[in-house]
Coordinates of C-alpha atoms and ligand atoms in Angstrom, one line a residue:
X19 CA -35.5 -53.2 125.7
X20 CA -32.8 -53.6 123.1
X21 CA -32.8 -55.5 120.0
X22 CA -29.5 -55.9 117.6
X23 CA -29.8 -58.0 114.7
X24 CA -26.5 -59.5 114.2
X25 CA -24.8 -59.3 110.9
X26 CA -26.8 -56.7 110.3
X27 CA -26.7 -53.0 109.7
X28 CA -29.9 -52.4 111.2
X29 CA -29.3 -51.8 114.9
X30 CA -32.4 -51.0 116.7
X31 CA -32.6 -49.2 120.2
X32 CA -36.2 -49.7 121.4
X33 CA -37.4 -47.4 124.0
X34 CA -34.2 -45.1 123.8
X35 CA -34.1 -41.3 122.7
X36 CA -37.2 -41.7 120.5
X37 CA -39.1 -42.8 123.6
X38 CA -41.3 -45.6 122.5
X39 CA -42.2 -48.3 125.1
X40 CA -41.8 -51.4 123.1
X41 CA -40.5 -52.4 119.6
X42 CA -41.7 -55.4 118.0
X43 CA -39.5 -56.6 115.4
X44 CA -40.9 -61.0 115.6
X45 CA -42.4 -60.7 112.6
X46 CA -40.0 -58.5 110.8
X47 CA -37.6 -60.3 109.9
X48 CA -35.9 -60.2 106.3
X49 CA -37.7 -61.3 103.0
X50 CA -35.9 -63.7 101.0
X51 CA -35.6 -63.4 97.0
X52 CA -37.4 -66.0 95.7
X53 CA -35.5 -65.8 92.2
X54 CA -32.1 -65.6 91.0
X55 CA -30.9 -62.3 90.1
X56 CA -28.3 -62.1 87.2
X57 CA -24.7 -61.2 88.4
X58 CA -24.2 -58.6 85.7
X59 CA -26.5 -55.5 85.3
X60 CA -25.8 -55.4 81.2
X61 CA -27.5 -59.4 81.0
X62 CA -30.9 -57.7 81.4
X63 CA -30.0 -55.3 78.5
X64 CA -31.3 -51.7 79.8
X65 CA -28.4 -49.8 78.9
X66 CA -27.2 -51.1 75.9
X67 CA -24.3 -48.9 74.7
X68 CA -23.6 -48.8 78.4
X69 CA -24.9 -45.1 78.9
X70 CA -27.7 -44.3 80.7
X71 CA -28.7 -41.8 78.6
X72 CA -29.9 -43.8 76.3
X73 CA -31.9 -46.9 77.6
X74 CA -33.0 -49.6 75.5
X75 CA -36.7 -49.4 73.8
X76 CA -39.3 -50.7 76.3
X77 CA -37.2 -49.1 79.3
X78 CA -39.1 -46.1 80.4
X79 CA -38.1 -42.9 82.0
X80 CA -40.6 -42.0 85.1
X81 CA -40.9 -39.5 87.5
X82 CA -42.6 -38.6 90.8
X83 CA -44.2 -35.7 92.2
X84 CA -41.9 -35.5 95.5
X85 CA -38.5 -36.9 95.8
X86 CA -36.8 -39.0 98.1
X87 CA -33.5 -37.8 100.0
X88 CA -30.4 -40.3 99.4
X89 CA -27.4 -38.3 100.4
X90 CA -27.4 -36.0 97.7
X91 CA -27.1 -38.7 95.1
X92 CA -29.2 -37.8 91.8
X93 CA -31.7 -40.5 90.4
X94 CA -32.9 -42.2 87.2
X95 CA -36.1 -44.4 87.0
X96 CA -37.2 -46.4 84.6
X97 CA -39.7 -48.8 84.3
X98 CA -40.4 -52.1 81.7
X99 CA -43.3 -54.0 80.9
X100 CA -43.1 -57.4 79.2
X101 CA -44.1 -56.7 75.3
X102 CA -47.7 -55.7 74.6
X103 CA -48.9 -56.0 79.0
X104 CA -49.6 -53.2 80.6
X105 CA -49.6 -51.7 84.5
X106 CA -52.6 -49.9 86.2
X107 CA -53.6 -49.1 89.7
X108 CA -55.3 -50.8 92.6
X109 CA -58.4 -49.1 94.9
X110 CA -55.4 -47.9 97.3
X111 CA -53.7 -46.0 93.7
X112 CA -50.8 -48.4 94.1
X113 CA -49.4 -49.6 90.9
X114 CA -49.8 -53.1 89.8
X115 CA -47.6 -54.5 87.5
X116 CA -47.6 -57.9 85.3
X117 CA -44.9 -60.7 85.8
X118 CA -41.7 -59.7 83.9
X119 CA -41.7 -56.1 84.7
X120 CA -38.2 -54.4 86.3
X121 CA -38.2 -51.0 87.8
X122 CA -35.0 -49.8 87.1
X123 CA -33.4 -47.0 89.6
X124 CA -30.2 -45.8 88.9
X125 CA -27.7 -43.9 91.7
X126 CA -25.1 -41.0 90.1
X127 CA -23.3 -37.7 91.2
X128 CA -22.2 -34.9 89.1
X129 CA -18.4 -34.4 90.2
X130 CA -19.6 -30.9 89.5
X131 CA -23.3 -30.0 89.8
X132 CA -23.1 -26.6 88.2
X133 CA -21.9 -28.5 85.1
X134 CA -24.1 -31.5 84.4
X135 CA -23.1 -32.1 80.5
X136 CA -19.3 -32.6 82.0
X137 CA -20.2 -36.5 83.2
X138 CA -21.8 -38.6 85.7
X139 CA -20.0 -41.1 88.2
X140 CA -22.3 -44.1 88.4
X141 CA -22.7 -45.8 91.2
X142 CA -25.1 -48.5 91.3
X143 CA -28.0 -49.2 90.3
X144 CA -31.0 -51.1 92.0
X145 CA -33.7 -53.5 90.0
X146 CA -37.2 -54.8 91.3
X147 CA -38.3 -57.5 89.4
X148 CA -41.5 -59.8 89.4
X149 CA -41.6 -63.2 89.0
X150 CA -44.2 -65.3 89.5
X151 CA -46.2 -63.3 91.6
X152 CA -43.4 -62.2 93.7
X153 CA -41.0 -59.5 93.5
X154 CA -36.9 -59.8 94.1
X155 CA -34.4 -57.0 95.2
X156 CA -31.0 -56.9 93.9
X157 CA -28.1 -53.7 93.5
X158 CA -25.5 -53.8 90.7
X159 CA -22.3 -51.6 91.9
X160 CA -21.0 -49.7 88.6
X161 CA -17.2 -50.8 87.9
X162 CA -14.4 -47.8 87.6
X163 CA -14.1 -47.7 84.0
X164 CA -18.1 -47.5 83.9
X165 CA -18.6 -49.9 81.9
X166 CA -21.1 -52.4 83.5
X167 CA -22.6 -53.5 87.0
X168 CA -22.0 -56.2 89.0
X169 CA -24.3 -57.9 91.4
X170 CA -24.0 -56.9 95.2
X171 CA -26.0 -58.6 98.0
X172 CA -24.5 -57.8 100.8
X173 CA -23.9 -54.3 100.8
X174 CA -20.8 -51.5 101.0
X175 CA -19.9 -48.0 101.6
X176 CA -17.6 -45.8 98.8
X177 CA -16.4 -42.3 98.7
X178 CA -17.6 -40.2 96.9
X179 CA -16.5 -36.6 96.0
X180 CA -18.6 -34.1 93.7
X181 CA -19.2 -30.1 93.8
X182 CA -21.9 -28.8 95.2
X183 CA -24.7 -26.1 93.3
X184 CA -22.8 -23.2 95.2
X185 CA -19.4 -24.4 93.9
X186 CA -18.2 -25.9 97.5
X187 CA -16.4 -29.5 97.5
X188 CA -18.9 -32.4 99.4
X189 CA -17.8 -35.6 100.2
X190 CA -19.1 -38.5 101.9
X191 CA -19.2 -42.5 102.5
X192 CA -22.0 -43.5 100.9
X193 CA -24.0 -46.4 101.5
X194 CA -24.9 -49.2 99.1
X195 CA -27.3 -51.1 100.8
X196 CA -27.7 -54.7 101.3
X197 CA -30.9 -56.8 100.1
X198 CA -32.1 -57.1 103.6
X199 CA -31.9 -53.8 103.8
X200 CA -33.5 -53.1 100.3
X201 CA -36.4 -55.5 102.1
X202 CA -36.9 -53.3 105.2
X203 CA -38.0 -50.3 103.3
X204 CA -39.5 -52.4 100.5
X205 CA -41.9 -54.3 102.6
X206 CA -45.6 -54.4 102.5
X207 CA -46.1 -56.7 105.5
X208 CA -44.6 -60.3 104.5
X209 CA -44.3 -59.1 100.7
X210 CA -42.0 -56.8 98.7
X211 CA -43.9 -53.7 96.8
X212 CA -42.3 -50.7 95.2
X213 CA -42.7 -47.6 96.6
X214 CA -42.6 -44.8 94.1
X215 CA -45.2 -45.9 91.8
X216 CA -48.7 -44.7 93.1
X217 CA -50.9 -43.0 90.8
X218 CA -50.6 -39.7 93.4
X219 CA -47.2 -39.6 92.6
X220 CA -46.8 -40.1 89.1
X221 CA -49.8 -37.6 88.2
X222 CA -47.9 -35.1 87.2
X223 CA -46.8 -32.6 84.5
X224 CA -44.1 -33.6 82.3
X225 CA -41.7 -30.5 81.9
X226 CA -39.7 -31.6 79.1
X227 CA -42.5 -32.6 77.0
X228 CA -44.4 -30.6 74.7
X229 CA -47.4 -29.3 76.2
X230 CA -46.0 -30.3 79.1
X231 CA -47.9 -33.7 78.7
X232 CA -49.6 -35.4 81.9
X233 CA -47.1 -38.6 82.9
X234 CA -50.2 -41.0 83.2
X235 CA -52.1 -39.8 79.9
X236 CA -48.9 -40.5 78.4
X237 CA -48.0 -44.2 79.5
X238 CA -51.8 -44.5 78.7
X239 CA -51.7 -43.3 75.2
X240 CA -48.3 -45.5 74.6
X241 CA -50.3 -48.2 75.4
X242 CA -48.4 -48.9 78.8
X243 CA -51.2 -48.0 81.4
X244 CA -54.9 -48.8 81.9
X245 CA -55.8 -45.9 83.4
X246 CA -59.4 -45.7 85.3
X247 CA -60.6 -42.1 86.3
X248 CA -60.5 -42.0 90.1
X249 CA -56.6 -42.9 89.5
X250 CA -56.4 -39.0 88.6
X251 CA -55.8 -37.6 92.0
X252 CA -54.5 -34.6 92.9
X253 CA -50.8 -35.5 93.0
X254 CA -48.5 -35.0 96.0
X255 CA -47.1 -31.7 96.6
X256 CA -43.3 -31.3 95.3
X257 CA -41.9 -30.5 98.8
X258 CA -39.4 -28.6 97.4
X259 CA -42.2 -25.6 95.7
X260 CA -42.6 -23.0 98.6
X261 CA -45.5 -22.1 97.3
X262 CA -47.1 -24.4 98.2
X263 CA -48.7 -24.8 102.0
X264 CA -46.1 -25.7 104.8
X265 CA -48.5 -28.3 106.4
X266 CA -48.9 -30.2 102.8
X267 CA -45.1 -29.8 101.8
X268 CA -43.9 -31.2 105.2
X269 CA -46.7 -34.1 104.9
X270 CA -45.5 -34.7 101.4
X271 CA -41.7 -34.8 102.4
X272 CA -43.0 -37.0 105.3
X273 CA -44.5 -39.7 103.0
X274 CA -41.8 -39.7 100.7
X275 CA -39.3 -40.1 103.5
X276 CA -40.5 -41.8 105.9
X277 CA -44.3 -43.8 105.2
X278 CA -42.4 -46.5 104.0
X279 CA -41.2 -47.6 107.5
X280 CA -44.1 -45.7 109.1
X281 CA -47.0 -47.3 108.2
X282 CA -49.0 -50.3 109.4
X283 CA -47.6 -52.9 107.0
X284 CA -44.1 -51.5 107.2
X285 CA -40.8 -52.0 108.8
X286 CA -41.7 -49.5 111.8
X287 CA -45.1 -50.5 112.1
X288 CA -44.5 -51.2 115.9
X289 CA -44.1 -47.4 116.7
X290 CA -47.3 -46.4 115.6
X291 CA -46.7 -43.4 113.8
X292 CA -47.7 -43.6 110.6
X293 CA -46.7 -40.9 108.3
X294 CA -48.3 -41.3 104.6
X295 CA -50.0 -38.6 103.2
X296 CA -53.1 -39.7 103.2
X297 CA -53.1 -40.9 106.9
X298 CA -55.8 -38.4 108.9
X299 CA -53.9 -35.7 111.0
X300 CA -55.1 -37.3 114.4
X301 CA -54.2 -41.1 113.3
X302 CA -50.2 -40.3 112.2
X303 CA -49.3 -39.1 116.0
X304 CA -46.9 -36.5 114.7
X305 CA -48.7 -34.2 117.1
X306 CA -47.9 -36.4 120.0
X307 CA -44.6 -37.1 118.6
X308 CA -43.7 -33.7 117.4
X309 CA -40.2 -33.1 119.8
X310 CA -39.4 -37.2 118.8
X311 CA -39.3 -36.5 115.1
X312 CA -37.3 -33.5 115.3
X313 CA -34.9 -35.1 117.6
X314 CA -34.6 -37.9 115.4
X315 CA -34.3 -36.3 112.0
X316 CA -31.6 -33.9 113.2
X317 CA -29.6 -36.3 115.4
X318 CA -25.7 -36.8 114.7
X319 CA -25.8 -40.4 116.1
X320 CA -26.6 -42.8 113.3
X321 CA -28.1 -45.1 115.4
X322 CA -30.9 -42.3 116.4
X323 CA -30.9 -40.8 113.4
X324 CA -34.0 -41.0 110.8
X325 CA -34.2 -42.1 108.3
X326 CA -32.7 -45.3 109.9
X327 CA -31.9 -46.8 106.4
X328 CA -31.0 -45.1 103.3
X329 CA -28.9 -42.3 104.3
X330 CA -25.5 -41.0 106.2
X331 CA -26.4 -37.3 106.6
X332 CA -28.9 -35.5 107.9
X333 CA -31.2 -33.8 104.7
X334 CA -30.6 -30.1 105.8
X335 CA -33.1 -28.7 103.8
X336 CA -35.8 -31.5 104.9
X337 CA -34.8 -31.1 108.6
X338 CA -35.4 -26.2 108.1
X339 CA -38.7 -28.0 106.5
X340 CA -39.6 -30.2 109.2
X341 CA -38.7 -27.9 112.1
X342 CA -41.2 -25.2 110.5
X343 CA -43.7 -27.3 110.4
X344 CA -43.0 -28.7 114.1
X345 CA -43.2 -25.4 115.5
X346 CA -46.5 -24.5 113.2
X347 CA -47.9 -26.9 115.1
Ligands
LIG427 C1 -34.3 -46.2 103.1 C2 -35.3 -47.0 102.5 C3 -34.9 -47.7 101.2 C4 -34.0 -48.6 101.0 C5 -32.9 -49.1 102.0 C6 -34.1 -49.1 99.6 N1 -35.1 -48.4 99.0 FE1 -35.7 -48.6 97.1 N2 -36.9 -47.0 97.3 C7 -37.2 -46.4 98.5 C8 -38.2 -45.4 98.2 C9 -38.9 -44.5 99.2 C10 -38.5 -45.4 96.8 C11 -39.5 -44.5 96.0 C12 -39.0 -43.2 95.8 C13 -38.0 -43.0 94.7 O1 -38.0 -43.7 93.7 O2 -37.0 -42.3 94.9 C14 -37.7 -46.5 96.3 C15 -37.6 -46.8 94.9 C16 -37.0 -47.9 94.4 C17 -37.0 -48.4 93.0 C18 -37.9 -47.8 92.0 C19 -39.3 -48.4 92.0 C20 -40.0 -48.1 93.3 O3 -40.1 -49.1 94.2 O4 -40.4 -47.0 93.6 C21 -36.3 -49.5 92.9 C22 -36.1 -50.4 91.7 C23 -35.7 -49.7 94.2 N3 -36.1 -48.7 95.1 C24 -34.9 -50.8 94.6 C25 -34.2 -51.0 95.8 C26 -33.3 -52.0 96.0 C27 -32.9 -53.1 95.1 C28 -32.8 -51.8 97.3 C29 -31.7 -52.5 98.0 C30 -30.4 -52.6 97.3 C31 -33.5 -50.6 97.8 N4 -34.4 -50.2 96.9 C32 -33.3 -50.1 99.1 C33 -36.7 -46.7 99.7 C34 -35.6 -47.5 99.9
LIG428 C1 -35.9 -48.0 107.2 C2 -37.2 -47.8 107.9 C3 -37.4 -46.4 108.6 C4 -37.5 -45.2 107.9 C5 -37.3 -44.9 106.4 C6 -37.8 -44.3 108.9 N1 -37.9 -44.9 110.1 FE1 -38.4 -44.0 111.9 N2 -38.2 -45.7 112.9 C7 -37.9 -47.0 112.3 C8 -37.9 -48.0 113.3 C9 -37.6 -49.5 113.0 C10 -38.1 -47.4 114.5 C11 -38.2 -48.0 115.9 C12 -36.8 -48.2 116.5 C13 -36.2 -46.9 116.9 O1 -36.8 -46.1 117.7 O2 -35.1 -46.6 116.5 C14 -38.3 -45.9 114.2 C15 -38.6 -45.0 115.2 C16 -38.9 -43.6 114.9 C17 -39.2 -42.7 115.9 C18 -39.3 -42.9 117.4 C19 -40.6 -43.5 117.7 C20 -41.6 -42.5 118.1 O3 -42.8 -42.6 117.6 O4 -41.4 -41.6 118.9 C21 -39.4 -41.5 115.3 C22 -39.8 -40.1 115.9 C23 -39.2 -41.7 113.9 N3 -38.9 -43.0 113.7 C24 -39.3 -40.8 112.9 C25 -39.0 -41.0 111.5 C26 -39.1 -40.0 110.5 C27 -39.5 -38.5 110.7 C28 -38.6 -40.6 109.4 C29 -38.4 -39.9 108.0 C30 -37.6 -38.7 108.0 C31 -38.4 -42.0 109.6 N4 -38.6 -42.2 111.0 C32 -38.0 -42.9 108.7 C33 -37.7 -47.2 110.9 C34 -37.7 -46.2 110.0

């Protein structure tokens, strides 16, 4: 069976290379905004001398324990609560935040990585915002003088050049993605959730502060998190430590990467394989699927390729990862 969705950059090829029998997509279809976003990124005053740098008060920097793989491009979160509320975590450690809040995620290069002080080239940057219950996508694309955002619902792809850690010149089309798109990996079954904020994720040390503070104790103590004690679990392994066990780095890489899709409330729910962390060994079917998921992470063909949002190139380094842990197995 084959399923396109027309005017649409998802193309999906049931029961091709990856092998699955059947692919239901009936009740995947897109999730509407149900607010109006503002056409210009500098209305919702996050960055107001236009630098990221330095983001307005009650816009907070976060971090997470593993990172996610978006063609090279480097990453800044923030998060804002409206004035005196606070987020915390549900049974499941997903965060829960009040009406008002944006997450803020903002998508750069360094035109030369070994230099980072030399400038950034901004490229967009994506809100989640709640209202009423319910939360809305919506991308701003930075202008070429850098100056401000503008609103982008559709999607596009730009160049972009930049030097590599090992001083060789990259470059690639990369892919701003459209809010239907933004919907597929942010969906919870008929609902849009963020992703990075889970208590797992977010338990971790904070390098560049003194003591090298814990991130929750800290949005606790600023008043910006009720924190209950079972939300201090052990957080998910940074893939990228090599000390760390090859079964728990690939599983962490996994989650980061992939459980989004892969799980039973999201966009890939029909294939069954269900890779979040915290998904029993037996019940993720990676064992049974190990020579699909190698075969689909390392493919050429975008349309096989996984990720199948998100990304243009194969993640080298995730794909050595994921073949030692395939053959570990
Ligand atoms: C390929 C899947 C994918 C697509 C497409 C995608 N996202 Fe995300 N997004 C993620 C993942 C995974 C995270 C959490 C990890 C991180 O922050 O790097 C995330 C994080 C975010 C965050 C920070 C808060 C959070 O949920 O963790 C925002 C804001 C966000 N995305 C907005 C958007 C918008 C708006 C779009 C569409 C323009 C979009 N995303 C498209 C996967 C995706
Ligand atoms: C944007 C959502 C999305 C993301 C992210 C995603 N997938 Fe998928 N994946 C799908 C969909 C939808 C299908 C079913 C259609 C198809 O086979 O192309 C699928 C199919 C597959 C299949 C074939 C089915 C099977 O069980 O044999 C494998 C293997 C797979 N994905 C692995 C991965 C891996 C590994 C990652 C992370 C590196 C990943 N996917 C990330 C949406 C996604």
């Amino acid at each position: 069976m084959k399923t396109y969705l027309i005017n649409s950059a998802i193309i999906l090829l049931c029961g091709v290379a990856g092998g699955i029998g059947s692919c239901d997509v009936g009740n995947m279809a897109p999730i509407a905004n149900t607010a109006t976003l503002s056409p210009k990124l500098s209305d919702y005053g996050i960055f107001p001398d236009g630098s990221i740098e330095r983001p307005a008060a009650g816009f907070h920097k976060y971090y997470l324990a593993t990172q996610l793989f978006t063609d090279y491009a480097e990453k800044q979160r923030l998060l804002h609560l409206p004035r005196g509320a606070r987020f915390s975590f549900d049974s499941s450690g997903n965060a829960v935040f009040p009406d008002s809040s944006i997450l803020v995620k903002t998508f750069f290069y360094y035109p030369d990585k070994r230099k980072p002080a030399a400038g950034k080239q901004l490229i967009e940057t994506r809100i989640l915002i709640k209202v009423k219950g319910q939360w809305n996508v919506g991308t701003y694309k930075w202008n070429a003088a850098q100056t401000d955002a503008f609103l982008l619902e559709n999607g596009t792809d730009e160049t972009v050049n930049w030097v590599n850690e090992r001083g060789l010149r990259q470059t690639l089309r990369y892919h701003i993605p459209s809010n239907e798109e933004c919907s597929s990996c942010h969906r919870s079954g008929r609902s849009i959730t963020p992703i990075g904020p889970k208590s797992r994720n977010m338990n971790i040390s904070l390098m560049d502060h003194p003591n090298h503070e814990s991130q929750l104790l800290h949005f606790q103590r600023a008043g910006l998190l009720t924190l209950q004690p079972d939300d201090l679990l052990a957080p998910l392994p940074d893939w990228q430590d090599s000390s760390i066990a090859l079964d728990q780095r690939a599983r962490a890489y996994l989650d980061v990467n992939c459980a989004h899709c892969h799980s039973s409330t999201g966009f890939a729910e029909s294939t069954r394989l269900f890779l979040g962390y915290e998904v029993p060994f037996s019940a993720t079917r990676i064992g049974a699927r190990k020579d699909h998921i190698l075969h689909r992470i390392q493919a050429t063909n975008p349309n096989i390729r996984m990720p199948q949002l998100g990304t243009t190139v194969p993640d080298s380094a995730g794909v050595a990862l994921i073949r030692a842990y395939i053959q570990s197995l």
